[in-house]
Structures are given as C-alpha cells and as structure tokens.
Amino acid sequence: MQMKELSFGKAQPVDGYGPGFFRVAGRPLSGPICLASEGNIAWGGLADEDALVCLAGDIDVIFVGTGAEMARLPETLTQRLEAAGVGVEVMSTPSACRTYNVLLGEGRRVALAAMPV
C-alpha cells in the first residue's frame, strides 16, 4: 500500500475536541468555531448568520455541528445559506468534524461551523 501525505493548504483540519473546546492546528480554541479554506473565521455561534453567508462562492457545502446532539438550525440561517447557493448539512459536532476532515482531505470546497460539545 502506498501512503501519501495530505496537504490542506491554508485550510486546517480539526485535530480534536472536548468539553467546550476544539484543537485546530495544534492549538486549543474555545467556543464555537468556523473553519474554511482560508483557516479559522470569527464566528459567534448560530445567531451569527452573516459570517456563514459570507462564505458563499468559496464553498459548496457547510457542515454545521450543533453540539453533542443534532438539533435544528434557525430557519433564517438555512434559508439564507441556501439562497446564497451553499449546501447545508446539519449533524452533531463530532460527526461534522469527521466529515469535514475527510472531505477537506479530498480537496473539496467545504467549511465547518461547529458548536462545542
């Protein structure tokens, strides 16, 4: 089997997560996170819709992690993202982190917005 090293460019995969924090590029981040091709983006959580809508054009899909359990997104957020042409996949934060990392490794145009567990 031939192994090849993954290159993520400026984008950063999630290294780990725990109660109230994420580890991205070896450094801990507390609170909600938003990661895209340009790296970590300031995001205030589910009420901060503008930060996610601004990603339109740069990504095809955003994985939204709603915490330890999957929950519904605010309807206005879903509508604004879909109107901007961004696919939205809602799941628990652990699932969103794993899915984001896999598709990022494949070179896909993805983003992650995740609430801490």
PDB file of C-alpha atoms in Angstrom:
ATOM      1  CA  MET A   1       0.000   0.000   0.000  1.00  0.00           C
ATOM      2  CA  GLN A   2       1.329   3.391  -0.942  1.00  0.00           C
ATOM      3  CA  MET A   3       0.777   6.174   1.587  1.00  0.00           C
ATOM      4  CA  LYS A   4       0.620   9.793   0.547  1.00  0.00           C
ATOM      5  CA  GLU A   5       0.824  12.804   2.811  1.00  0.00           C
ATOM      6  CA  LEU A   6      -2.227  15.053   2.796  1.00  0.00           C
ATOM      7  CA  SER A   7      -1.845  18.740   2.183  1.00  0.00           C
ATOM      8  CA  PHE A   8      -4.632  21.019   3.290  1.00  0.00           C
ATOM      9  CA  GLY A   9      -3.144  24.306   2.033  1.00  0.00           C
ATOM     10  CA  LYS A  10      -4.276  27.164   4.279  1.00  0.00           C
ATOM     11  CA  ALA A  11      -7.259  25.141   5.472  1.00  0.00           C
ATOM     12  CA  GLN A  12      -6.896  23.379   8.800  1.00  0.00           C
ATOM     13  CA  PRO A  13      -8.467  20.099   9.876  1.00  0.00           C
ATOM     14  CA  VAL A  14      -9.850  19.565  13.357  1.00  0.00           C
ATOM     15  CA  ASP A  15      -7.249  17.678  15.418  1.00  0.00           C
ATOM     16  CA  GLY A  16      -9.581  17.031  18.351  1.00  0.00           C
ATOM     17  CA  TYR A  17     -12.378  18.356  20.537  1.00  0.00           C
ATOM     18  CA  GLY A  18     -13.634  18.086  24.081  1.00  0.00           C
ATOM     19  CA  PRO A  19     -15.984  19.787  26.531  1.00  0.00           C
ATOM     20  CA  GLY A  20     -16.079  23.434  25.428  1.00  0.00           C
ATOM     21  CA  PHE A  21     -13.011  23.389  23.147  1.00  0.00           C
ATOM     22  CA  PHE A  22     -11.557  22.309  19.811  1.00  0.00           C
ATOM     23  CA  ARG A  23      -7.944  21.673  18.845  1.00  0.00           C
ATOM     24  CA  VAL A  24      -7.098  23.041  15.404  1.00  0.00           C
ATOM     25  CA  ALA A  25      -3.554  23.067  14.005  1.00  0.00           C
ATOM     26  CA  GLY A  26      -2.283  22.003  17.415  1.00  0.00           C
ATOM     27  CA  ARG A  27      -3.767  24.912  19.342  1.00  0.00           C
ATOM     28  CA  PRO A  28      -6.872  24.886  21.527  1.00  0.00           C
ATOM     29  CA  LEU A  29      -9.823  27.102  20.616  1.00  0.00           C
ATOM     30  CA  SER A  30     -12.743  27.629  22.961  1.00  0.00           C
ATOM     31  CA  GLY A  31     -16.331  28.282  21.974  1.00  0.00           C
ATOM     32  CA  PRO A  32     -17.859  27.898  18.520  1.00  0.00           C
ATOM     33  CA  ILE A  33     -15.532  27.583  15.524  1.00  0.00           C
ATOM     34  CA  CYS A  34     -15.809  28.180  11.807  1.00  0.00           C
ATOM     35  CA  LEU A  35     -13.162  26.722   9.506  1.00  0.00           C
ATOM     36  CA  ALA A  36     -12.904  27.208   5.749  1.00  0.00           C
ATOM     37  CA  SER A  37     -10.231  27.272   3.066  1.00  0.00           C
ATOM     38  CA  GLU A  38      -8.685  30.445   4.495  1.00  0.00           C
ATOM     39  CA  GLY A  39      -8.455  29.000   8.001  1.00  0.00           C
ATOM     40  CA  ASN A  40     -10.273  29.938  11.200  1.00  0.00           C
ATOM     41  CA  ILE A  41     -13.031  32.534  10.766  1.00  0.00           C
ATOM     42  CA  ALA A  42     -14.524  34.563  13.617  1.00  0.00           C
ATOM     43  CA  TRP A  43     -17.994  33.171  14.325  1.00  0.00           C
ATOM     44  CA  GLY A  44     -20.288  33.915  17.249  1.00  0.00           C
ATOM     45  CA  GLY A  45     -22.482  30.808  17.015  1.00  0.00           C
ATOM     46  CA  LEU A  46     -25.791  30.014  15.361  1.00  0.00           C
ATOM     47  CA  ALA A  47     -27.119  33.569  15.698  1.00  0.00           C
ATOM     48  CA  ASP A  48     -24.121  34.901  13.696  1.00  0.00           C
ATOM     49  CA  GLU A  49     -25.570  34.194  10.244  1.00  0.00           C
ATOM     50  CA  ASP A  50     -23.573  36.793   8.309  1.00  0.00           C
ATOM     51  CA  ALA A  51     -20.227  35.098   8.973  1.00  0.00           C
ATOM     52  CA  LEU A  52     -21.500  31.902   7.338  1.00  0.00           C
ATOM     53  CA  VAL A  53     -23.313  33.556   4.432  1.00  0.00           C
ATOM     54  CA  CYS A  54     -20.073  35.405   3.562  1.00  0.00           C
ATOM     55  CA  LEU A  55     -18.543  32.023   2.667  1.00  0.00           C
ATOM     56  CA  ALA A  56     -20.816  31.706  -0.389  1.00  0.00           C
ATOM     57  CA  GLY A  57     -18.792  31.455  -3.571  1.00  0.00           C
ATOM     58  CA  ASP A  58     -15.820  29.929  -1.751  1.00  0.00           C
ATOM     59  CA  ILE A  59     -17.516  26.703  -0.639  1.00  0.00           C
ATOM     60  CA  ASP A  60     -20.072  24.218  -1.923  1.00  0.00           C
ATOM     61  CA  VAL A  61     -21.259  22.862   1.413  1.00  0.00           C
ATOM     62  CA  ILE A  62     -21.009  23.784   5.064  1.00  0.00           C
ATOM     63  CA  PHE A  63     -21.189  21.183   7.812  1.00  0.00           C
ATOM     64  CA  VAL A  64     -22.881  22.603  10.884  1.00  0.00           C
ATOM     65  CA  GLY A  65     -22.186  20.811  14.150  1.00  0.00           C
ATOM     66  CA  THR A  66     -24.879  21.624  16.695  1.00  0.00           C
ATOM     67  CA  GLY A  67     -23.116  20.209  19.763  1.00  0.00           C
ATOM     68  CA  ALA A  68     -23.244  16.751  21.321  1.00  0.00           C
ATOM     69  CA  GLU A  69     -26.645  16.079  19.743  1.00  0.00           C
ATOM     70  CA  MET A  70     -28.062  17.063  16.377  1.00  0.00           C
ATOM     71  CA  ALA A  71     -30.512  19.964  16.564  1.00  0.00           C
ATOM     72  CA  ARG A  72     -32.416  22.088  14.065  1.00  0.00           C
ATOM     73  CA  LEU A  73     -30.854  25.261  12.725  1.00  0.00           C
ATOM     74  CA  PRO A  74     -32.670  28.572  12.872  1.00  0.00           C
ATOM     75  CA  GLU A  75     -34.857  28.635   9.746  1.00  0.00           C
ATOM     76  CA  THR A  76     -33.491  32.015   8.648  1.00  0.00           C
ATOM     77  CA  LEU A  77     -29.931  30.661   8.648  1.00  0.00           C
ATOM     78  CA  THR A  78     -30.874  27.686   6.484  1.00  0.00           C
ATOM     79  CA  GLN A  79     -32.815  29.896   4.079  1.00  0.00           C
ATOM     80  CA  ARG A  80     -30.027  32.466   3.749  1.00  0.00           C
ATOM     81  CA  LEU A  81     -27.356  29.834   3.099  1.00  0.00           C
ATOM     82  CA  GLU A  82     -29.468  28.018   0.526  1.00  0.00           C
ATOM     83  CA  ALA A  83     -30.374  31.323  -1.184  1.00  0.00           C
ATOM     84  CA  ALA A  84     -26.637  32.055  -1.412  1.00  0.00           C
ATOM     85  CA  GLY A  85     -26.073  28.691  -3.127  1.00  0.00           C
ATOM     86  CA  VAL A  86     -24.414  26.965  -0.177  1.00  0.00           C
ATOM     87  CA  GLY A  87     -25.419  23.414   0.714  1.00  0.00           C
ATOM     88  CA  VAL A  88     -26.074  22.881   4.410  1.00  0.00           C
ATOM     89  CA  GLU A  89     -25.577  19.607   6.274  1.00  0.00           C
ATOM     90  CA  VAL A  90     -26.586  19.615   9.938  1.00  0.00           C
ATOM     91  CA  MET A  91     -25.253  16.958  12.309  1.00  0.00           C
ATOM     92  CA  SER A  92     -23.752  16.524  15.746  1.00  0.00           C
ATOM     93  CA  THR A  93     -20.403  18.258  16.211  1.00  0.00           C
ATOM     94  CA  PRO A  94     -18.350  15.016  16.345  1.00  0.00           C
ATOM     95  CA  SER A  95     -19.897  13.852  13.053  1.00  0.00           C
ATOM     96  CA  ALA A  96     -19.473  17.280  11.444  1.00  0.00           C
ATOM     97  CA  CYS A  97     -15.768  17.406  12.403  1.00  0.00           C
ATOM     98  CA  ARG A  98     -15.091  13.945  10.974  1.00  0.00           C
ATOM     99  CA  THR A  99     -16.985  14.620   7.746  1.00  0.00           C
ATOM    100  CA  TYR A 100     -15.284  17.988   7.278  1.00  0.00           C
ATOM    101  CA  ASN A 101     -11.823  16.441   7.757  1.00  0.00           C
ATOM    102  CA  VAL A 102     -12.482  13.650   5.226  1.00  0.00           C
ATOM    103  CA  LEU A 103     -13.827  15.952   2.512  1.00  0.00           C
ATOM    104  CA  LEU A 104     -11.158  18.563   3.189  1.00  0.00           C
ATOM    105  CA  GLY A 105      -8.550  15.841   2.663  1.00  0.00           C
ATOM    106  CA  GLU A 106     -10.159  15.107  -0.712  1.00  0.00           C
ATOM    107  CA  GLY A 107      -9.708  18.737  -1.739  1.00  0.00           C
ATOM    108  CA  ARG A 108     -13.417  19.600  -1.632  1.00  0.00           C
ATOM    109  CA  ARG A 109     -14.710  23.140  -1.143  1.00  0.00           C
ATOM    110  CA  VAL A 110     -16.136  22.694   2.345  1.00  0.00           C
ATOM    111  CA  ALA A 111     -16.466  24.608   5.593  1.00  0.00           C
ATOM    112  CA  LEU A 112     -17.232  23.666   9.177  1.00  0.00           C
ATOM    113  CA  ALA A 113     -19.262  25.670  11.668  1.00  0.00           C
ATOM    114  CA  ALA A 114     -19.367  23.831  14.977  1.00  0.00           C
ATOM    115  CA  MET A 115     -20.697  24.431  18.435  1.00  0.00           C
ATOM    116  CA  PRO A 116     -18.630  22.845  21.231  1.00  0.00           C
ATOM    117  CA  VAL A 117     -19.752  19.576  22.807  1.00  0.00           C
TER     118      VAL A 117
END
